[in-house]
Short mmCIF file of C-alpha atoms (C1' of nucleotides) in Angstrom, two decimals:
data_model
loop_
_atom_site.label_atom_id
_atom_site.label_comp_id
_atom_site.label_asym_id
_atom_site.label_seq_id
_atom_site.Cartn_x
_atom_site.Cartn_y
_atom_site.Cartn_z
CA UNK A 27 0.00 0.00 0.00
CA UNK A 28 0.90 3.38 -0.54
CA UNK A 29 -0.49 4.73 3.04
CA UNK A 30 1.82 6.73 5.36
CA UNK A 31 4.74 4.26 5.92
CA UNK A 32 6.29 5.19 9.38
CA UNK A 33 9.38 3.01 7.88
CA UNK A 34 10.26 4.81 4.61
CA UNK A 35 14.16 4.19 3.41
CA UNK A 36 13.41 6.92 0.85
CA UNK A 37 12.34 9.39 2.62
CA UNK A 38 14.75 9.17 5.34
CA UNK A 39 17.28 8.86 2.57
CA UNK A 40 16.35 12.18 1.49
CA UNK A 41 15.64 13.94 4.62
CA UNK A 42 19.67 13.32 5.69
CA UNK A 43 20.50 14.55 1.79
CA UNK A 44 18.58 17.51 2.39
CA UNK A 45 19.74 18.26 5.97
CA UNK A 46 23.73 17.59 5.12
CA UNK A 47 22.87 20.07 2.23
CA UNK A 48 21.83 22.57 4.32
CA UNK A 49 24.47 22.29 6.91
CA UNK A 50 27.67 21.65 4.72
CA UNK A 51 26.31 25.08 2.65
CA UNK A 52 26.14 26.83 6.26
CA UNK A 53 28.90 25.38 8.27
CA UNK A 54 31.56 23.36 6.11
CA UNK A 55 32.70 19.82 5.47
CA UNK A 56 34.62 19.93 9.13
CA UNK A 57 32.07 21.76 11.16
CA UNK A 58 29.16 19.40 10.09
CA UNK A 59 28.77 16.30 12.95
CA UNK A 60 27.15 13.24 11.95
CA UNK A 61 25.17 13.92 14.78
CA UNK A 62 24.04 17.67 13.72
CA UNK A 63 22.81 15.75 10.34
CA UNK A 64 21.11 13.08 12.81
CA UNK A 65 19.34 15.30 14.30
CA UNK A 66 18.46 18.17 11.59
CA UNK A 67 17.17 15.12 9.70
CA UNK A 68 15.18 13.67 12.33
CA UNK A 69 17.29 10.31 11.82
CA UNK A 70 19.47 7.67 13.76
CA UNK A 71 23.18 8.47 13.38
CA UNK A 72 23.83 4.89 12.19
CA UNK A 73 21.37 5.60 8.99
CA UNK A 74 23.59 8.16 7.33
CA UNK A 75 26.39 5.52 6.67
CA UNK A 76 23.83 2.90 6.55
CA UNK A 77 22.69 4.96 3.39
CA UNK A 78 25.91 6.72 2.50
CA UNK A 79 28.83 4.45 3.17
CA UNK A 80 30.68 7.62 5.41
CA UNK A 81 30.68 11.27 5.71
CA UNK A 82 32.85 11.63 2.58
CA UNK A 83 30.73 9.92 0.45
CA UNK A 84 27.59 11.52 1.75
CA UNK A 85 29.49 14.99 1.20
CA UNK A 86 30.39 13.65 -2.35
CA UNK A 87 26.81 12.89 -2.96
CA UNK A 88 25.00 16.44 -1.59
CA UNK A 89 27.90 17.87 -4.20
CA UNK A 90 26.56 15.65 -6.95
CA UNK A 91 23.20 16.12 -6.54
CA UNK A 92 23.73 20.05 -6.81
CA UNK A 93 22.92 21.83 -9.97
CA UNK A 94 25.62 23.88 -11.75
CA UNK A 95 25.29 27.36 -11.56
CA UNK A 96 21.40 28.34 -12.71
CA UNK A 97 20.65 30.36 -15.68
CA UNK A 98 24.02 32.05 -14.68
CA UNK A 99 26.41 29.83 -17.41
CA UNK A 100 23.46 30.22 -20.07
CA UNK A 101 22.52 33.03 -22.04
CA UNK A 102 24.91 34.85 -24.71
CA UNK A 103 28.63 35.02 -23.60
CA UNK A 104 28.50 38.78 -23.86
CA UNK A 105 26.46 39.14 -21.01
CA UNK A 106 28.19 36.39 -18.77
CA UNK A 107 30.21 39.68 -16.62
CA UNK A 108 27.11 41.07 -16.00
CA UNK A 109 25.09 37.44 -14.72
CA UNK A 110 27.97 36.93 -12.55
CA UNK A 111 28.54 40.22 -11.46
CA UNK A 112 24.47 39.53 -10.40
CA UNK A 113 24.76 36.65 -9.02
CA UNK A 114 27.85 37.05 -6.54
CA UNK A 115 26.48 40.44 -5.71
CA UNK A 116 23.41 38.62 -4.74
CA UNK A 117 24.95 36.14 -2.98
CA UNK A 118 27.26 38.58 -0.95
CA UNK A 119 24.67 40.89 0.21
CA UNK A 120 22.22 38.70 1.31
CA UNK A 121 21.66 35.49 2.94
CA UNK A 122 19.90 33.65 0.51
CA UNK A 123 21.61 30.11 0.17
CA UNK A 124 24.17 29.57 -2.37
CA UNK A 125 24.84 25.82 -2.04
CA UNK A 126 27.44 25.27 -4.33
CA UNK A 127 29.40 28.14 -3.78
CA UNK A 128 28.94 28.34 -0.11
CA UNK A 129 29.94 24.70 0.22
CA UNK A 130 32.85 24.71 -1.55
CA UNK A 131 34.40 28.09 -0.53
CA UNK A 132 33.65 26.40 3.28
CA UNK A 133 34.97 23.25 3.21
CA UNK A 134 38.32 24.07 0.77
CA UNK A 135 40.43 23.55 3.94
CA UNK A 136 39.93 19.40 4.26
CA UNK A 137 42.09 17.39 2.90
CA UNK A 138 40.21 14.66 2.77
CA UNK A 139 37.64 15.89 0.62
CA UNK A 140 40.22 17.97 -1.06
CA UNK A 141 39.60 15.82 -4.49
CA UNK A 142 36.01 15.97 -4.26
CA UNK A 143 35.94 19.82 -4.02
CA UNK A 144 38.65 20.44 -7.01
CA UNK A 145 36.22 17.98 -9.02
CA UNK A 146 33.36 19.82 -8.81
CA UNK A 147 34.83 23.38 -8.97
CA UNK A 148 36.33 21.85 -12.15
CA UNK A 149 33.21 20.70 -13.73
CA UNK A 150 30.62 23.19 -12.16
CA UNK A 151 32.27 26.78 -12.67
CA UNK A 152 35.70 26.40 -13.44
CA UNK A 153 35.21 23.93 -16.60
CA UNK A 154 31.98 25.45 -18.18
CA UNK A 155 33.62 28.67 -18.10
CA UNK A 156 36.77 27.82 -19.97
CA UNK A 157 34.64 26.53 -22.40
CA UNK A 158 32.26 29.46 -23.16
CA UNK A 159 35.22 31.58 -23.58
CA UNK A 160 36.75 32.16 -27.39
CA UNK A 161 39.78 33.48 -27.40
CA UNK A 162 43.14 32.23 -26.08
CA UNK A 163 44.43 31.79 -22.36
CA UNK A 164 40.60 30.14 -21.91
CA UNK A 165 41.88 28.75 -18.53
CA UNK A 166 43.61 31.31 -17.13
CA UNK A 167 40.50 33.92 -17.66
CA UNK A 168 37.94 30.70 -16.42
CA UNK A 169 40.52 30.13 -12.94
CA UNK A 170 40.20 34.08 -12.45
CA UNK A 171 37.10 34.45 -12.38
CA UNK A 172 36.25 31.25 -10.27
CA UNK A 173 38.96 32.93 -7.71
CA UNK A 174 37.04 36.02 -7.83
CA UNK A 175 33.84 33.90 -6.84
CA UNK A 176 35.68 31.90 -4.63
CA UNK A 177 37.14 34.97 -2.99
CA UNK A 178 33.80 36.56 -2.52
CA UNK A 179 32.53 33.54 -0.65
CA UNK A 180 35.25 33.52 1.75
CA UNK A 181 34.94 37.05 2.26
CA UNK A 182 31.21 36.81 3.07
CA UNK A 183 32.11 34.19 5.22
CA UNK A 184 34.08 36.47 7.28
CA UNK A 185 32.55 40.10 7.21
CA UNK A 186 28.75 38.97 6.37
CA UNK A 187 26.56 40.76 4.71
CA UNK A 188 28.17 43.88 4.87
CA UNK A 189 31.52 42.79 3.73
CA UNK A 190 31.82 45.54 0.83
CA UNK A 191 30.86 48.21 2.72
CA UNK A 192 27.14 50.58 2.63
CA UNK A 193 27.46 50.71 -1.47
CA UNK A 194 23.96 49.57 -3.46
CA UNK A 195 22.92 46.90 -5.05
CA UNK A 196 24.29 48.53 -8.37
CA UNK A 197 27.14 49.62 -7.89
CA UNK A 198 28.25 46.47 -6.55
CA UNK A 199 27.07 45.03 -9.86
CA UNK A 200 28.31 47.71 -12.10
CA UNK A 201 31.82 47.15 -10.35
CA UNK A 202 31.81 43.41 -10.36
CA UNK A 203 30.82 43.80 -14.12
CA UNK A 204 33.66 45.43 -15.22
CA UNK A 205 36.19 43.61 -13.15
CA UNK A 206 34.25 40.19 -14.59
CA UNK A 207 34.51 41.54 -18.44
CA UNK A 208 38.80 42.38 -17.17
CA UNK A 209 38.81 38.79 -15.95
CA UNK A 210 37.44 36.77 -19.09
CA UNK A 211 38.06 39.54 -22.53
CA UNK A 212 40.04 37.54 -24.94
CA UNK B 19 77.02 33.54 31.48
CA UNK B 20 76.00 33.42 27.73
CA UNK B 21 77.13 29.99 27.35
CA UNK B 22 75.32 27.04 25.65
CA UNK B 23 72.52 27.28 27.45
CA UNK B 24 70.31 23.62 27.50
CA UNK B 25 67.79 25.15 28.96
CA UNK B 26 66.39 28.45 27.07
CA UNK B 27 63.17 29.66 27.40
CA UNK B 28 63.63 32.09 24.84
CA UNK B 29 65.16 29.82 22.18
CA UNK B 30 62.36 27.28 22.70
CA UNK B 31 59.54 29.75 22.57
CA UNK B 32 61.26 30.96 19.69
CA UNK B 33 61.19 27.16 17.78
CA UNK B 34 57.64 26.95 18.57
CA UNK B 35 56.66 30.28 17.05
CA UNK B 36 58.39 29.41 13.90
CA UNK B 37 57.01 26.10 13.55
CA UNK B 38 53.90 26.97 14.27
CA UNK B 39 54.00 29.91 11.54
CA UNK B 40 55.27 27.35 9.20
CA UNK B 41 52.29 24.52 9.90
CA UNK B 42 49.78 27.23 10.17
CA UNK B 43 50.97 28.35 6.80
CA UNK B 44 51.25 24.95 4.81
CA UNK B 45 47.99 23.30 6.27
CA UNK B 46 45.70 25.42 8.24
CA UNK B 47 44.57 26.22 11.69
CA UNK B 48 42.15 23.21 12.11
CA UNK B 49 45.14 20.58 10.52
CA UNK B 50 47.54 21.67 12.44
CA UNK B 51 48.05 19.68 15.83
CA UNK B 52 49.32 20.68 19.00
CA UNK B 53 51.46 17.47 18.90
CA UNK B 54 52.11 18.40 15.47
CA UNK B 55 53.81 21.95 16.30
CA UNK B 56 55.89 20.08 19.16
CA UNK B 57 57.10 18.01 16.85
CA UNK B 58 58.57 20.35 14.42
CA UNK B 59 59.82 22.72 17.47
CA UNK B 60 61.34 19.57 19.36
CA UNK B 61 59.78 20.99 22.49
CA UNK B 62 57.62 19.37 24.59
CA UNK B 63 53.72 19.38 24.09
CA UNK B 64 53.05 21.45 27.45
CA UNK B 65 55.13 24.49 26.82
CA UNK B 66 53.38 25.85 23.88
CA UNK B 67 50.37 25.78 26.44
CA UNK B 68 52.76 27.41 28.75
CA UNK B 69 54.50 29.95 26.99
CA UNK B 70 51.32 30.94 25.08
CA UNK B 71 48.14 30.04 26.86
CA UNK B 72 46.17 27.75 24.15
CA UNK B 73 46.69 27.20 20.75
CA UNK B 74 43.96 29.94 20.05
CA UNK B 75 46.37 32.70 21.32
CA UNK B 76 49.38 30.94 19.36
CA UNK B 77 47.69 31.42 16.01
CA UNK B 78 46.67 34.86 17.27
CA UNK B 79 50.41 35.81 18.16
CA UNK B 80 51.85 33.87 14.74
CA UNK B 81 49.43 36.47 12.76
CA UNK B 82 50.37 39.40 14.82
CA UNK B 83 54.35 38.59 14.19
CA UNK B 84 53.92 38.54 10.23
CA UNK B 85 55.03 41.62 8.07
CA UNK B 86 52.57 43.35 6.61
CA UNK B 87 52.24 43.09 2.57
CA UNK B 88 56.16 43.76 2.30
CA UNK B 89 56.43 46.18 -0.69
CA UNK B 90 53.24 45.95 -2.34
CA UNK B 91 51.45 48.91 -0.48
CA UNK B 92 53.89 50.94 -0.78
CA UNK B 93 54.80 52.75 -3.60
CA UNK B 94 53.29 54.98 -6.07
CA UNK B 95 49.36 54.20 -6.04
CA UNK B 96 49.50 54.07 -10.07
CA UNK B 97 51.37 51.43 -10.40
CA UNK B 98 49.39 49.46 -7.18
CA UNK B 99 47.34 46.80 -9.61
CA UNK B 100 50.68 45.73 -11.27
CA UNK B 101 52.33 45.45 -7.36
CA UNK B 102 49.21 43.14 -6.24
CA UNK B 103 49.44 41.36 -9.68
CA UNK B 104 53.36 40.47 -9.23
CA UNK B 105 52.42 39.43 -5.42
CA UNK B 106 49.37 37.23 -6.40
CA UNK B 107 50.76 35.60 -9.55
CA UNK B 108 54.27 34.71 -7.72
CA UNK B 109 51.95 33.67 -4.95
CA UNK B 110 50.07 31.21 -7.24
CA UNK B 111 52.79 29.86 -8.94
CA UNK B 112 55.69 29.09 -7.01
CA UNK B 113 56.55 27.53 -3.50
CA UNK B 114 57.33 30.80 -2.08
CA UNK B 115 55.68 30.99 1.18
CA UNK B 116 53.22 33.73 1.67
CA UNK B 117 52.53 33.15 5.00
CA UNK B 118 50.36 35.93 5.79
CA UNK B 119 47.69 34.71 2.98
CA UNK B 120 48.08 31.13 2.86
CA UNK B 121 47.48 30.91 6.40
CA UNK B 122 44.30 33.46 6.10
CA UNK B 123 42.95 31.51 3.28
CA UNK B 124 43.57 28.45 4.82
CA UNK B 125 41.93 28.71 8.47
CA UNK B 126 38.87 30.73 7.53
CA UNK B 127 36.89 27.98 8.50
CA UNK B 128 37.47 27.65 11.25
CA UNK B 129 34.75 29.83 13.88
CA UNK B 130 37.00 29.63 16.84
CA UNK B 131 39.48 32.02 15.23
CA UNK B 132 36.90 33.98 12.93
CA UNK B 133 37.21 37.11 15.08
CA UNK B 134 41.35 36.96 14.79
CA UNK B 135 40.91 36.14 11.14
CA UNK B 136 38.50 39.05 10.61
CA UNK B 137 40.70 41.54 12.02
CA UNK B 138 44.05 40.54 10.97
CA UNK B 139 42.65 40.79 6.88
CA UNK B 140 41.24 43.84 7.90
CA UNK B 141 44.36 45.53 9.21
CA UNK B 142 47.11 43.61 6.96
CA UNK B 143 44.94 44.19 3.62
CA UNK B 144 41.75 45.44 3.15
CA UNK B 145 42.05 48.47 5.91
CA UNK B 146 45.04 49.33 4.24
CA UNK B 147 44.38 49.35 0.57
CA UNK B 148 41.03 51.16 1.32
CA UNK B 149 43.42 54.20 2.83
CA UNK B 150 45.44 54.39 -0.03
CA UNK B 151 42.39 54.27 -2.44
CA UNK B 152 41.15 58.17 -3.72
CA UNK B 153 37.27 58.46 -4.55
CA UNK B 154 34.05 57.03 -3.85
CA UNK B 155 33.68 53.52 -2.77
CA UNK B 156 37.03 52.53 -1.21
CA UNK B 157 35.77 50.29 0.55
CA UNK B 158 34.14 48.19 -1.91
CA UNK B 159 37.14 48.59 -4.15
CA UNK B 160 39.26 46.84 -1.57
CA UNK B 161 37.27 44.50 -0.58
CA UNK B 162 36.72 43.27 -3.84
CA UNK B 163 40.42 43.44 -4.42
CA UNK B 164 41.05 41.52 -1.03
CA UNK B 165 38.33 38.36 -2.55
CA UNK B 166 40.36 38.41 -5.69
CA UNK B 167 43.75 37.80 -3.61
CA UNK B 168 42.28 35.26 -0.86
CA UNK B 169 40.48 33.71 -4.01
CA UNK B 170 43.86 33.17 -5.82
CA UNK B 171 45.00 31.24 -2.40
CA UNK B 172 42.18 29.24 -2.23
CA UNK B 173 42.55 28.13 -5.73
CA UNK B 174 46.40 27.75 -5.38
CA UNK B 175 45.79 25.15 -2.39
CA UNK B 176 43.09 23.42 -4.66
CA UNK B 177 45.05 22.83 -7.63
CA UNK B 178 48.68 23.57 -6.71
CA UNK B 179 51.42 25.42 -8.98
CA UNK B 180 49.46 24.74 -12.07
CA UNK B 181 46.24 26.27 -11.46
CA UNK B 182 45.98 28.74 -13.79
CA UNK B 183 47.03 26.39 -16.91
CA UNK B 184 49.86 26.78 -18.65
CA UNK B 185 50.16 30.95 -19.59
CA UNK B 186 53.23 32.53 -18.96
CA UNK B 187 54.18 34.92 -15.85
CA UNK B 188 53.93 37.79 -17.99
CA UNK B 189 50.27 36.72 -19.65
CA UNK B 190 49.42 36.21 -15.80
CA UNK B 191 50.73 39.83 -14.58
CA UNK B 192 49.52 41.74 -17.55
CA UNK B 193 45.68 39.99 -17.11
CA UNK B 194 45.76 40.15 -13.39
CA UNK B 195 46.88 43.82 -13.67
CA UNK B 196 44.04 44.71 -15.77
CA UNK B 197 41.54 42.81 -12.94
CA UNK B 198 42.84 44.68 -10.28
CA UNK B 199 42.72 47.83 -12.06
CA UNK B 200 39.51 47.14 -12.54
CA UNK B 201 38.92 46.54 -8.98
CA UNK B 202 40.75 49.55 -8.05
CA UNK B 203 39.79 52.02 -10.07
CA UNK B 204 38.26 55.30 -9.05
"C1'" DC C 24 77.72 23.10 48.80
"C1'" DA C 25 72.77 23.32 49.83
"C1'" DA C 26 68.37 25.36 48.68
"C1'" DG C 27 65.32 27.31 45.53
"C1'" DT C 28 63.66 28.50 41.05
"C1'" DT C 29 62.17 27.06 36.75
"C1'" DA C 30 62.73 24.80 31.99
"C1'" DG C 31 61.44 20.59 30.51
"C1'" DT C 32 58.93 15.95 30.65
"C1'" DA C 33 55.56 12.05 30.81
"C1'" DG C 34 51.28 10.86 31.12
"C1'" DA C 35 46.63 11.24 32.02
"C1'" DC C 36 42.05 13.81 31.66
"C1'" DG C 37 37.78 14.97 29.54
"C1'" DC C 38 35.63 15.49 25.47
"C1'" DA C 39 34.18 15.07 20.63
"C1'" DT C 40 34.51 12.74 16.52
"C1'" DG C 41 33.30 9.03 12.74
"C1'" DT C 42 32.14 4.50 12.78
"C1'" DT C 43 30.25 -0.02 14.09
"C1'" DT C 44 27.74 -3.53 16.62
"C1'" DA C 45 23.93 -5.77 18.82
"C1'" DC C 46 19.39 -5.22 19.37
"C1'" DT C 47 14.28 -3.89 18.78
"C1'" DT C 48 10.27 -3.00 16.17
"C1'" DC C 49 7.55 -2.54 12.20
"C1'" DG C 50 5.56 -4.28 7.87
"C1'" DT C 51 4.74 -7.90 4.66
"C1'" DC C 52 3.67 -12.25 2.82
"C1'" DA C 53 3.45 -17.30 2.72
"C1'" DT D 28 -0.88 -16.13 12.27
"C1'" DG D 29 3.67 -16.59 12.48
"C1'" DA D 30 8.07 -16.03 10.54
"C1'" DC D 31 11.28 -13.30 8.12
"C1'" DG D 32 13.55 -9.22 6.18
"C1'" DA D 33 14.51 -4.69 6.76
"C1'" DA D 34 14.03 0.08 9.00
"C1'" DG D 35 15.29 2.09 13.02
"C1'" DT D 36 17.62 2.46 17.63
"C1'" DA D 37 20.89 2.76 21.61
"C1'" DA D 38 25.15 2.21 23.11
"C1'" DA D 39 29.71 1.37 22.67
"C1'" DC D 40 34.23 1.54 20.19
"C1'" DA D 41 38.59 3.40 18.79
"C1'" DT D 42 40.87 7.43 17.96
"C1'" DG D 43 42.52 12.05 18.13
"C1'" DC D 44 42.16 16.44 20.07
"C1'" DG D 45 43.48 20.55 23.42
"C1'" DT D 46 44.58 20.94 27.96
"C1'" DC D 47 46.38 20.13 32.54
"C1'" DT D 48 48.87 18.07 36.53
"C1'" DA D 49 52.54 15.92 38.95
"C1'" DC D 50 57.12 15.25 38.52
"C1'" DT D 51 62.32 15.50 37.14
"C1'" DA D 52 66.43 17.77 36.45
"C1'" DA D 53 69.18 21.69 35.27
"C1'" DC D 54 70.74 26.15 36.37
"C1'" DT D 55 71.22 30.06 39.76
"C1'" DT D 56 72.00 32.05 44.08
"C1'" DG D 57 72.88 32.46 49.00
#
DNA sequence: CAAGTTAGTAGACGCATGTTTACTTCGTCA
DNA sequence: TGACGAAGTAAACATGCGTCTACTAACTTG
């Protein structure tokens, strides 16, 4: 039957998916306990890596389950400084949840999971950009930019919300566009 | 007498302040062992605690015995984006310690030592670059200039000498010149 | 030379972590 | 209905951490 099963694999599955999500994005790879996962998912401890296998591989799954960057990586190439410029303004200013950024510009420092996080910088900013770009010196403009990204995680990290100082919402933009368009120009 | 002294405080504090700004540097605040530091020092585990209180205050007096930026801030303001450019791209591609930014980009993870963190990229980096900037916005300007550089660190740990591909110093200078011009610019 | 100060040492303490084991309880199906 | 597989649980395990205490031994000083 398809009544409300108090024993549902799935759904505790996805509950600890969704909760390590949330916490690695907030906290990083080392701050996150099993136990904080356990209980923000309303599970026994001895599910996640009944599910999972360990913490690294549950870490390598939340990672692989994220999308790339959204509508940011589409779109003509012209306009890519100013939908980054956007989007890292957006994510600096307020605390709306970047996942992928937040995660990876948290949990950089372990070097167990070291692998997993060049991986997926490679193939979800990193990668993608080198390959919109014509021009020559793809990679160098592509690992710019990502350490501009990068950089403005870590700084948010550290200053919050007000890290760049009482400027608006455009300026920051206008700004980040222009030092976007010096970071990837052929 | 000034002879060969077995037992020297100074000396010994001395080892474990260098070691310590060494480990710090290479692997981070939350890698880096107490055991670890004793190690390297060959002192025993219980003066570090001694001589500095708790491995907090260590960190906290490693940061506070690093140079500033040594040349880069000073100097004609004009020709600033090509002194941070030098800095950073040296930075990413050799060996050379930088202890001042690896160990800032490596520990910001860590919440116990957010506060010293905070203030020490305030007052080694962004608080000064914002001074020397003219016009509107200085503190945005640094601060994104300050993501940019802690950015480049975080990349350089993730994937080593080679991170940028395989451009030339002077392709790296001349593009990150035009970035932080960019960032920098009144 | 004897006493006192202090650098240096060994080891334990308490705690937190990721992981694993032994067990209980629920749901299903023969 | 009763047995079996699997979801869920509680507790322990081994390890590593920062810190602290009790002690030894070297140097200084009277």
């Amino acid at each position: 039957m398809e009544g409300v099963r108090r024993r549902d694999r799935e759904g505790t599955r996805q509950r600890i998916l969704d909760a390590a999500r949330g916490l690695f994005a907030e906290l990083g790879y080392d701050q996150v306990t099993m136990r904080l996962i356990a209980a923000e998912a309303g599970a026994n401890i001895a599910l996640i890596n009944r599910y999972f296998g360990s913490k690294r591989e549950l870490f390598a799954e939340v990672l692989a389950m994220q999308g790339r960057f959204p509508g940011v990586l589409d779109g003509p190439v012209a306009e890519l400084p100013r939908r980054l410029a956007e989007y890292v303004a957006d994510r600096l200013r307020s605390d709306l949840a970047s996942p992928v950024m937040a995660t990876l510009s948290r949990s950089s420092a372990s070097p167990e999971i070291h692998d997993i996080i060049r991986d997926r910088v490679n193939s979800a900013i990193m990668g993608p950009l080198a390959a919109l770009l014509p021009g020559e010196e793809a990679q160098l403009r592509a690992a710019l930019a990502t350490a501009l990204i990068t950089g403005s995680g870590t700084l948010r990290q550290l200053f919050g919300p007000e890290a760049l100082g009482p400027s608006s919402r455009e300026a920051v933009v206008a700004r980040l566009t222009r030092i976007f368009e010096a970071c990837l120009e052929g």
